[in-house]
Amino acid sequence: MTTGKAARQGCVWQNLTALLHGVDMDTRGFGHYQGPEMSAGDGMLKTQAKFAIGQVVRHRFHPFRGVIFDVDPVFNNTEEWYNSIPAENRPAKNQPFYHLLAENETSYYTAYVSEQNLVRDDSGEPVDHPEVGELFGHLNDGKYDLGGPLH
């Protein structure tokens, strides 16, 4: 089993085609979503991601920002993680969740954030997370080019 940076790069590579421009995502086998098969009408639930891989975003309430490197069409983390969020702040599970190379004033880390809690970052400033250069190229108009070693 691949873990760490190699696993993140693998997930990004699998998801780049479908998410580059926020296109429809088939949740029955897309990326690393491993939940139950979902159906609606024609047998497939499709969801539209508001943000794309490479886009720079900010958290709506907390003081951090980051660049998206992967997207889950619906919640795909542990129940322990979900239940650690205070009940009054828990996001709905049936929306895209984004994996970010995140930063705040004091540190770099990865974050898992619901779509409802993200907004576009219009600062024009690059994300200084040390792994950005491994996955992405240049920053242009709030979005990193997919020009890293995977492209």
mmCIF file of C-alpha atoms in Angstrom:
data_model
loop_
_atom_site.group_PDB
_atom_site.id
_atom_site.type_symbol
_atom_site.label_atom_id
_atom_site.label_comp_id
_atom_site.label_asym_id
_atom_site.label_seq_id
_atom_site.Cartn_x
_atom_site.Cartn_y
_atom_site.Cartn_z
ATOM 1 C CA MET A 1 0.000 0.000 0.000
ATOM 2 C CA THR A 2 1.316 3.428 -0.952
ATOM 3 C CA THR A 3 1.207 6.124 1.688
ATOM 4 C CA GLY A 4 2.267 9.722 2.171
ATOM 5 C CA LYS A 5 3.458 11.869 -0.713
ATOM 6 C CA ALA A 6 3.357 9.049 -3.292
ATOM 7 C CA ALA A 7 -0.270 8.248 -2.432
ATOM 8 C CA ARG A 8 -1.254 11.912 -2.713
ATOM 9 C CA GLN A 9 0.461 12.170 -6.091
ATOM 10 C CA GLY A 10 -1.329 8.998 -7.265
ATOM 11 C CA CYS A 11 -4.714 10.378 -6.209
ATOM 12 C CA VAL A 12 -3.983 13.650 -7.942
ATOM 13 C CA TRP A 13 -2.993 11.867 -11.134
ATOM 14 C CA GLN A 14 -6.204 9.797 -11.125
ATOM 15 C CA ASN A 15 -8.408 12.814 -10.530
ATOM 16 C CA LEU A 16 -6.777 15.462 -12.732
ATOM 17 C CA THR A 17 -8.691 14.663 -15.894
ATOM 18 C CA ALA A 18 -12.126 14.895 -14.328
ATOM 19 C CA LEU A 19 -11.475 17.783 -11.977
ATOM 20 C CA LEU A 20 -9.204 20.094 -13.929
ATOM 21 C CA HIS A 21 -12.089 22.355 -14.827
ATOM 22 C CA GLY A 22 -14.693 21.282 -12.260
ATOM 23 C CA VAL A 23 -16.449 18.857 -14.608
ATOM 24 C CA ASP A 24 -19.032 16.282 -13.525
ATOM 25 C CA MET A 25 -17.679 13.483 -11.374
ATOM 26 C CA ASP A 26 -19.062 9.938 -11.345
ATOM 27 C CA THR A 27 -19.130 9.010 -7.646
ATOM 28 C CA ARG A 28 -19.207 5.245 -8.303
ATOM 29 C CA GLY A 29 -15.489 4.671 -8.608
ATOM 30 C CA PHE A 30 -14.086 8.115 -9.035
ATOM 31 C CA GLY A 31 -10.673 8.650 -7.524
ATOM 32 C CA HIS A 32 -10.411 7.020 -4.133
ATOM 33 C CA TYR A 33 -14.074 7.277 -3.123
ATOM 34 C CA GLN A 34 -14.926 3.914 -1.610
ATOM 35 C CA GLY A 35 -18.354 4.476 -0.115
ATOM 36 C CA PRO A 36 -21.507 2.626 -1.110
ATOM 37 C CA GLU A 37 -22.755 2.986 -4.650
ATOM 38 C CA MET A 38 -25.187 5.864 -4.819
ATOM 39 C CA SER A 39 -27.989 6.215 -7.290
ATOM 40 C CA ALA A 40 -30.422 8.872 -8.375
ATOM 41 C CA GLY A 41 -32.691 8.583 -11.366
ATOM 42 C CA ASP A 42 -30.416 7.113 -14.047
ATOM 43 C CA GLY A 43 -28.469 5.000 -11.527
ATOM 44 C CA MET A 44 -25.630 7.480 -11.013
ATOM 45 C CA LEU A 45 -25.354 10.445 -8.701
ATOM 46 C CA LYS A 46 -23.283 13.195 -10.247
ATOM 47 C CA THR A 47 -21.964 16.170 -8.375
ATOM 48 C CA GLN A 48 -20.369 19.363 -9.635
ATOM 49 C CA ALA A 49 -17.243 20.544 -7.862
ATOM 50 C CA LYS A 50 -17.172 24.298 -7.346
ATOM 51 C CA PHE A 51 -13.374 24.411 -7.098
ATOM 52 C CA ALA A 52 -10.710 22.704 -9.223
ATOM 53 C CA ILE A 53 -7.384 21.015 -8.557
ATOM 54 C CA GLY A 54 -4.675 23.666 -8.446
ATOM 55 C CA GLN A 55 -7.025 26.425 -7.312
ATOM 56 C CA VAL A 56 -6.043 28.564 -4.316
ATOM 57 C CA VAL A 57 -8.779 28.819 -1.678
ATOM 58 C CA ARG A 58 -9.324 30.110 1.860
ATOM 59 C CA HIS A 59 -11.338 28.683 4.718
ATOM 60 C CA ARG A 60 -14.514 30.672 5.224
ATOM 61 C CA PHE A 61 -14.111 30.922 9.026
ATOM 62 C CA HIS A 62 -10.614 29.792 10.051
ATOM 63 C CA PRO A 63 -7.391 31.666 9.232
ATOM 64 C CA PHE A 64 -5.804 29.345 6.675
ATOM 65 C CA ARG A 65 -5.531 28.998 2.926
ATOM 66 C CA GLY A 66 -4.174 26.404 0.539
ATOM 67 C CA VAL A 67 -4.078 24.849 -2.888
ATOM 68 C CA ILE A 68 -6.420 21.978 -3.794
ATOM 69 C CA PHE A 69 -4.619 18.748 -4.692
ATOM 70 C CA ASP A 70 -7.507 16.253 -4.567
ATOM 71 C CA VAL A 71 -11.299 16.198 -4.338
ATOM 72 C CA ASP A 72 -13.749 13.678 -2.915
ATOM 73 C CA PRO A 73 -17.223 13.956 -4.494
ATOM 74 C CA VAL A 74 -18.749 13.369 -1.037
ATOM 75 C CA PHE A 75 -17.353 12.984 2.493
ATOM 76 C CA ASN A 76 -14.740 10.221 2.556
ATOM 77 C CA ASN A 77 -12.976 10.471 5.889
ATOM 78 C CA THR A 78 -13.433 8.656 9.202
ATOM 79 C CA GLU A 79 -16.424 9.038 11.463
ATOM 80 C CA GLU A 80 -13.979 9.845 14.253
ATOM 81 C CA TRP A 81 -12.709 12.833 12.238
ATOM 82 C CA TYR A 82 -16.268 13.953 11.441
ATOM 83 C CA ASN A 83 -17.456 13.616 15.036
ATOM 84 C CA SER A 84 -14.486 15.638 16.297
ATOM 85 C CA ILE A 85 -16.098 18.710 14.699
ATOM 86 C CA PRO A 86 -18.530 20.415 17.090
ATOM 87 C CA ALA A 87 -22.074 19.394 16.104
ATOM 88 C CA GLU A 88 -23.151 22.969 15.406
ATOM 89 C CA ASN A 89 -20.275 23.345 12.909
ATOM 90 C CA ARG A 90 -20.392 19.955 11.154
ATOM 91 C CA PRO A 91 -20.765 20.263 7.399
ATOM 92 C CA ALA A 92 -23.150 18.149 5.357
ATOM 93 C CA LYS A 93 -21.529 14.954 4.062
ATOM 94 C CA ASN A 94 -23.213 14.983 0.651
ATOM 95 C CA GLN A 95 -21.012 17.666 -0.930
ATOM 96 C CA PRO A 96 -17.484 17.731 -2.325
ATOM 97 C CA PHE A 97 -14.639 17.685 0.192
ATOM 98 C CA TYR A 98 -11.246 19.061 -0.782
ATOM 99 C CA HIS A 99 -7.724 18.033 0.170
ATOM 100 C CA LEU A 100 -5.506 21.099 0.547
ATOM 101 C CA LEU A 101 -1.822 21.767 0.895
ATOM 102 C CA ALA A 102 -2.583 24.317 3.576
ATOM 103 C CA GLU A 103 -0.785 27.057 5.449
ATOM 104 C CA ASN A 104 -1.463 29.492 8.238
ATOM 105 C CA GLU A 105 0.777 32.084 9.849
ATOM 106 C CA THR A 106 2.841 29.477 11.700
ATOM 107 C CA SER A 107 2.776 26.127 9.852
ATOM 108 C CA TYR A 108 2.183 23.996 6.758
ATOM 109 C CA TYR A 109 -0.081 20.946 6.750
ATOM 110 C CA THR A 110 -2.736 19.098 4.759
ATOM 111 C CA ALA A 111 -6.385 19.920 5.400
ATOM 112 C CA TYR A 112 -9.675 18.231 4.517
ATOM 113 C CA VAL A 113 -12.422 20.826 4.024
ATOM 114 C CA SER A 114 -16.037 20.759 2.866
ATOM 115 C CA GLU A 115 -17.018 22.862 -0.111
ATOM 116 C CA GLN A 116 -19.387 24.977 2.005
ATOM 117 C CA ASN A 117 -16.406 26.135 4.104
ATOM 118 C CA LEU A 118 -14.195 27.289 1.238
ATOM 119 C CA VAL A 119 -14.032 30.524 -0.730
ATOM 120 C CA ARG A 120 -11.796 31.546 -3.596
ATOM 121 C CA ASP A 121 -8.573 33.251 -2.524
ATOM 122 C CA ASP A 122 -8.243 36.444 -4.554
ATOM 123 C CA SER A 123 -4.988 37.632 -2.965
ATOM 124 C CA GLY A 124 -2.846 36.567 -5.924
ATOM 125 C CA GLU A 125 -0.213 35.390 -3.421
ATOM 126 C CA PRO A 126 1.418 31.969 -3.890
ATOM 127 C CA VAL A 127 0.922 29.202 -1.336
ATOM 128 C CA ASP A 128 4.263 28.605 0.371
ATOM 129 C CA HIS A 129 3.595 24.978 1.370
ATOM 130 C CA PRO A 130 6.810 23.032 0.561
ATOM 131 C CA GLU A 131 4.976 20.369 -1.504
ATOM 132 C CA VAL A 132 3.330 22.804 -3.948
ATOM 133 C CA GLY A 133 6.351 22.716 -6.283
ATOM 134 C CA GLU A 134 6.269 18.916 -6.388
ATOM 135 C CA LEU A 135 2.715 18.850 -7.778
ATOM 136 C CA PHE A 136 2.209 22.132 -9.603
ATOM 137 C CA GLY A 137 3.819 24.639 -11.933
ATOM 138 C CA HIS A 138 3.273 28.404 -11.996
ATOM 139 C CA LEU A 139 0.460 30.315 -10.296
ATOM 140 C CA ASN A 140 -1.763 32.127 -12.818
ATOM 141 C CA ASP A 141 -4.881 34.044 -11.819
ATOM 142 C CA GLY A 142 -5.473 32.135 -8.566
ATOM 143 C CA LYS A 143 -4.777 28.672 -9.990
ATOM 144 C CA TYR A 144 -1.593 26.655 -10.253
ATOM 145 C CA ASP A 145 -0.688 25.112 -13.615
ATOM 146 C CA LEU A 146 -0.522 21.362 -13.607
ATOM 147 C CA GLY A 147 3.104 21.542 -14.630
ATOM 148 C CA GLY A 148 4.759 19.647 -11.808
ATOM 149 C CA PRO A 149 6.495 16.286 -12.273
ATOM 150 C CA LEU A 150 3.160 14.486 -12.808
ATOM 151 C CA HIS A 151 2.308 16.484 -15.944
#
